[in-house]
mmCIF file of C-alpha atoms in Angstrom:
data_model
loop_
_atom_site.group_PDB
_atom_site.id
_atom_site.type_symbol
_atom_site.label_atom_id
_atom_site.label_comp_id
_atom_site.label_asym_id
_atom_site.label_seq_id
_atom_site.Cartn_x
_atom_site.Cartn_y
_atom_site.Cartn_z
ATOM 1 C CA UNK Q 66 193.324 181.276 83.408
ATOM 2 C CA UNK Q 67 191.484 178.269 85.096
ATOM 3 C CA UNK Q 68 187.770 178.564 84.528
ATOM 4 C CA UNK Q 69 185.742 179.391 88.179
ATOM 5 C CA UNK Q 70 183.973 176.461 89.575
ATOM 6 C CA UNK Q 71 186.273 173.792 87.219
ATOM 7 C CA UNK Q 72 188.526 171.730 89.517
ATOM 8 C CA UNK Q 73 190.516 168.280 89.341
ATOM 9 C CA UNK Q 74 187.325 166.826 91.730
ATOM 10 C CA UNK Q 75 184.554 168.091 88.847
ATOM 11 C CA UNK Q 76 186.671 166.952 86.115
ATOM 12 C CA UNK Q 77 186.817 163.348 87.334
ATOM 13 C CA UNK Q 78 182.960 163.052 88.624
ATOM 14 C CA UNK Q 79 182.190 164.046 84.789
ATOM 15 C CA UNK Q 80 184.705 161.733 83.480
ATOM 16 C CA UNK Q 81 183.083 158.949 85.805
ATOM 17 C CA UNK Q 82 179.780 159.687 84.630
ATOM 18 C CA UNK Q 83 180.713 159.435 81.043
ATOM 19 C CA UNK Q 84 182.329 156.221 81.685
ATOM 20 C CA UNK Q 85 179.159 154.578 83.407
ATOM 21 C CA UNK Q 86 177.194 155.711 80.431
ATOM 22 C CA UNK Q 87 179.763 154.491 77.532
ATOM 23 C CA UNK Q 88 182.488 152.933 78.796
ATOM 24 C CA UNK Q 89 185.997 153.745 80.452
ATOM 25 C CA UNK Q 90 187.593 153.294 77.110
ATOM 26 C CA UNK Q 91 185.178 155.518 75.338
ATOM 27 C CA UNK Q 92 185.910 158.601 77.612
ATOM 28 C CA UNK Q 93 187.792 161.243 75.930
ATOM 29 C CA UNK Q 94 189.365 164.602 77.079
ATOM 30 C CA UNK Q 95 187.608 166.162 74.371
ATOM 31 C CA UNK Q 96 184.193 164.303 75.778
ATOM 32 C CA UNK Q 97 184.494 165.797 79.402
ATOM 33 C CA UNK Q 98 185.522 169.365 77.897
ATOM 34 C CA UNK Q 99 182.575 168.940 76.184
ATOM 35 C CA UNK Q 100 179.767 168.173 79.087
ATOM 36 C CA UNK Q 101 181.884 170.535 81.389
ATOM 37 C CA UNK Q 102 180.999 173.159 78.294
ATOM 38 C CA UNK Q 103 184.894 174.418 78.238
ATOM 39 C CA UNK Q 104 187.708 174.074 75.840
ATOM 40 C CA UNK Q 105 189.762 171.130 75.828
ATOM 41 C CA UNK Q 106 192.934 173.090 76.730
ATOM 42 C CA UNK Q 107 191.037 174.320 80.153
ATOM 43 C CA UNK Q 108 190.933 170.990 81.459
ATOM 44 C CA UNK Q 109 194.888 170.302 81.355
ATOM 45 C CA UNK Q 110 195.142 172.808 84.288
ATOM 46 C CA UNK Q 111 193.410 170.538 86.290
ATOM 47 C CA UNK Q 112 194.180 167.098 85.123
ATOM 48 C CA UNK Q 113 197.655 165.911 83.376
ATOM 49 C CA UNK Q 114 196.139 163.664 80.707
ATOM 50 C CA UNK Q 115 193.964 160.790 79.918
ATOM 51 C CA UNK Q 116 195.670 158.238 81.639
ATOM 52 C CA UNK Q 117 196.001 161.025 84.806
ATOM 53 C CA UNK Q 118 191.971 160.988 84.725
ATOM 54 C CA UNK Q 119 191.257 157.303 84.399
ATOM 55 C CA UNK Q 120 193.591 157.266 87.623
ATOM 56 C CA UNK Q 121 191.458 159.482 89.307
ATOM 57 C CA UNK Q 122 188.247 158.170 88.020
ATOM 58 C CA UNK Q 123 189.980 154.665 89.382
ATOM 59 C CA UNK Q 124 190.336 156.240 93.026
ATOM 60 C CA UNK Q 125 187.044 158.093 93.086
ATOM 61 C CA UNK Q 126 185.260 154.594 92.414
ATOM 62 C CA UNK Q 127 187.903 152.617 94.846
ATOM 63 C CA UNK Q 128 186.445 155.180 97.408
ATOM 64 C CA UNK Q 129 182.808 154.862 96.798
ATOM 65 C CA UNK Q 130 182.698 151.064 96.687
ATOM 66 C CA UNK Q 131 184.618 150.546 99.764
ATOM 67 C CA UNK Q 132 182.026 153.042 101.707
ATOM 68 C CA UNK Q 133 179.179 151.125 100.312
ATOM 69 C CA UNK Q 134 180.927 147.975 101.584
ATOM 70 C CA UNK Q 135 181.709 149.156 104.999
ATOM 71 C CA UNK Q 136 178.227 150.188 105.526
ATOM 72 C CA UNK Q 137 176.656 147.152 104.092
ATOM 73 C CA UNK Q 138 179.140 144.846 106.286
ATOM 74 C CA UNK Q 139 178.994 147.195 109.766
ATOM 75 C CA UNK Q 140 178.149 144.999 112.428
ATOM 76 C CA UNK Q 141 178.170 141.852 110.810
ATOM 77 C CA UNK Q 142 180.052 138.914 110.661
ATOM 78 C CA UNK Q 143 180.495 135.294 109.184
ATOM 79 C CA UNK Q 144 178.163 134.485 106.331
ATOM 80 C CA UNK Q 145 176.063 137.724 107.167
ATOM 81 C CA UNK Q 146 179.373 139.870 106.397
ATOM 82 C CA UNK Q 147 180.224 137.849 103.574
ATOM 83 C CA UNK Q 148 176.719 138.536 101.942
ATOM 84 C CA UNK Q 149 177.015 141.742 102.642
ATOM 85 C CA UNK Q 150 179.800 142.613 101.262
ATOM 86 C CA UNK Q 151 179.714 140.506 98.260
ATOM 87 C CA UNK Q 152 175.820 142.080 97.434
ATOM 88 C CA UNK Q 153 177.545 145.426 97.602
ATOM 89 C CA UNK Q 154 180.489 144.557 95.436
ATOM 90 C CA UNK Q 155 178.092 143.131 92.514
ATOM 91 C CA UNK Q 156 175.699 145.975 93.227
ATOM 92 C CA UNK Q 157 178.349 148.790 92.575
ATOM 93 C CA UNK Q 158 179.520 147.236 89.837
ATOM 94 C CA UNK Q 159 175.778 147.101 88.087
ATOM 95 C CA UNK Q 160 175.299 150.237 89.188
ATOM 96 C CA UNK Q 161 178.609 152.426 87.756
ATOM 97 C CA UNK Q 162 179.968 149.770 85.094
ATOM 98 C CA UNK Q 163 182.890 152.291 84.002
ATOM 99 C CA UNK Q 164 183.922 153.601 87.370
ATOM 100 C CA UNK Q 165 184.147 149.666 88.267
ATOM 101 C CA UNK Q 166 185.777 148.771 85.524
ATOM 102 C CA UNK Q 167 188.242 151.431 86.707
ATOM 103 C CA UNK Q 168 189.012 149.818 89.128
ATOM 104 C CA UNK Q 169 189.873 146.329 87.824
ATOM 105 C CA UNK Q 170 192.209 147.768 85.069
ATOM 106 C CA UNK Q 171 195.914 148.169 85.479
ATOM 107 C CA UNK Q 172 196.018 152.173 85.358
ATOM 108 C CA UNK Q 173 198.972 154.439 86.273
ATOM 109 C CA UNK Q 174 197.754 156.475 89.342
ATOM 110 C CA UNK Q 175 199.618 159.207 90.670
ATOM 111 C CA UNK Q 176 201.801 157.982 93.840
ATOM 112 C CA UNK Q 177 200.567 161.262 96.009
ATOM 113 C CA UNK Q 178 197.073 161.279 95.140
ATOM 114 C CA UNK Q 179 197.020 157.202 95.618
ATOM 115 C CA UNK Q 180 198.738 157.713 98.940
ATOM 116 C CA UNK Q 181 195.947 160.313 99.728
ATOM 117 C CA UNK Q 182 193.428 158.006 98.549
ATOM 118 C CA UNK Q 183 191.459 156.157 101.607
ATOM 119 C CA UNK Q 184 189.715 153.643 99.531
ATOM 120 C CA UNK Q 185 191.884 150.931 98.127
ATOM 121 C CA UNK Q 186 193.546 150.670 101.602
ATOM 122 C CA UNK Q 187 190.191 150.886 103.549
ATOM 123 C CA UNK Q 188 189.163 147.964 101.438
ATOM 124 C CA UNK Q 189 192.288 145.679 102.031
ATOM 125 C CA UNK Q 190 191.314 145.886 105.580
ATOM 126 C CA UNK Q 191 187.409 145.493 105.122
ATOM 127 C CA UNK Q 192 188.245 142.459 102.932
ATOM 128 C CA UNK Q 193 190.853 140.939 105.616
ATOM 129 C CA UNK Q 194 189.256 141.756 108.699
ATOM 130 C CA UNK Q 195 185.988 139.822 107.148
ATOM 131 C CA UNK Q 196 188.199 136.976 106.714
ATOM 132 C CA UNK Q 197 190.136 137.053 109.809
ATOM 133 C CA UNK Q 198 186.361 136.144 111.431
ATOM 134 C CA UNK Q 199 187.082 132.834 109.749
ATOM 135 C CA UNK Q 200 189.727 132.575 111.547
ATOM 136 C CA UNK Q 201 192.431 132.500 108.635
ATOM 137 C CA UNK Q 202 195.786 133.807 109.422
ATOM 138 C CA UNK Q 203 198.488 134.281 106.604
ATOM 139 C CA UNK Q 204 199.434 132.946 103.941
ATOM 140 C CA UNK Q 205 195.731 132.029 103.903
ATOM 141 C CA UNK Q 206 194.200 135.222 103.765
ATOM 142 C CA UNK Q 207 195.894 136.201 101.214
ATOM 143 C CA UNK Q 208 194.584 133.337 99.110
ATOM 144 C CA UNK Q 209 191.668 133.996 100.233
ATOM 145 C CA UNK Q 210 191.241 137.574 99.306
ATOM 146 C CA UNK Q 211 192.544 136.583 95.862
ATOM 147 C CA UNK Q 212 189.448 133.322 95.481
ATOM 148 C CA UNK Q 213 186.904 136.355 96.814
ATOM 149 C CA UNK Q 214 187.884 139.202 94.326
ATOM 150 C CA UNK Q 215 188.111 136.304 91.403
ATOM 151 C CA UNK Q 216 184.516 134.909 91.995
ATOM 152 C CA UNK Q 217 182.738 138.823 92.499
ATOM 153 C CA UNK Q 218 184.734 139.982 89.890
ATOM 154 C CA UNK Q 219 184.289 136.907 87.595
ATOM 155 C CA UNK Q 220 181.016 136.595 88.226
ATOM 156 C CA UNK Q 221 179.922 140.197 87.351
ATOM 157 C CA UNK Q 222 181.847 140.846 84.359
ATOM 158 C CA UNK Q 223 180.511 137.565 83.008
ATOM 159 C CA UNK Q 224 177.027 138.692 83.815
ATOM 160 C CA UNK Q 225 177.717 142.358 82.378
ATOM 161 C CA UNK Q 226 179.133 140.782 79.554
ATOM 162 C CA UNK Q 227 175.504 138.486 79.075
ATOM 163 C CA UNK Q 228 177.340 135.340 80.108
ATOM 164 C CA UNK Q 229 174.768 133.775 81.931
ATOM 165 C CA UNK Q 230 172.497 131.930 78.944
ATOM 166 C CA UNK Q 231 171.390 129.126 80.848
ATOM 167 C CA UNK Q 232 167.729 129.236 81.979
ATOM 168 C CA UNK Q 233 168.496 129.380 85.415
ATOM 169 C CA UNK Q 234 168.588 132.698 87.026
ATOM 170 C CA UNK Q 235 171.912 134.607 87.846
ATOM 171 C CA UNK Q 236 170.702 135.333 91.357
ATOM 172 C CA UNK Q 237 170.240 131.862 92.128
ATOM 173 C CA UNK Q 238 173.436 130.793 91.165
ATOM 174 C CA UNK Q 239 174.974 133.786 93.301
ATOM 175 C CA UNK Q 240 173.481 132.777 96.282
ATOM 176 C CA UNK Q 241 174.803 129.421 95.937
ATOM 177 C CA UNK Q 242 177.991 130.763 95.200
ATOM 178 C CA UNK Q 243 178.004 132.923 98.241
ATOM 179 C CA UNK Q 244 177.060 129.448 100.440
ATOM 180 C CA UNK Q 245 179.525 127.808 98.624
ATOM 181 C CA UNK Q 246 182.435 130.441 99.444
ATOM 182 C CA UNK Q 247 181.069 130.519 103.114
ATOM 183 C CA UNK Q 248 181.604 127.049 103.058
ATOM 184 C CA UNK Q 249 184.747 126.565 101.891
ATOM 185 C CA UNK Q 250 186.050 129.723 104.077
ATOM 186 C CA UNK Q 251 184.801 127.831 107.444
ATOM 187 C CA UNK Q 252 186.857 124.435 106.133
ATOM 188 C CA UNK Q 253 189.277 125.799 104.719
ATOM 189 C CA UNK Q 254 191.748 123.528 103.401
ATOM 190 C CA UNK Q 255 194.879 122.439 105.568
ATOM 191 C CA UNK Q 256 198.358 123.092 103.631
ATOM 192 C CA UNK Q 257 199.483 120.852 101.304
ATOM 193 C CA UNK Q 258 202.230 120.306 98.669
ATOM 194 C CA UNK Q 259 202.806 123.624 96.829
ATOM 195 C CA UNK Q 260 202.806 125.876 100.058
ATOM 196 C CA UNK Q 261 206.114 126.690 98.881
ATOM 197 C CA UNK Q 262 205.941 127.349 95.711
#
């Protein structure tokens, strides 16, 4: 019999808390059960296994991150939208490192759950919408999305790992990187060799 008050959402929330505290890779079913004050077996009524739990954490994090980005970019366009978008992304990664890691790691997610989760789909809509403000269309939109994701994720990953040892403050480099991205998006290069590859 399932313990009263124990739900898949509660199990996921506790798993997400542990991921932020100790790292996603260190979350175990036993740790989650201990935090909830139940036996390990009680969790399997609500989540199939550790992979399922990690998938649920990834979907929760995607929803949370997307909501923050949507709130930050509402009513903004151009450079203002880009900066708000980037800062919301970076802030979420700093505040919730374990959850953020779940959104960046290939995890097998239940397709039914994934289809019901608005976060990933809304994230794509927000990103493409912002970039259309720069006058981009396919295939440039996809290339620009990949550029932004690579830049934002690369920066926060290096920052989290202590990879910026230079005396210049990372915040200064972050702001210059956003200036550079804005300039690039405003002057997106024309198609050239390799476009058909």
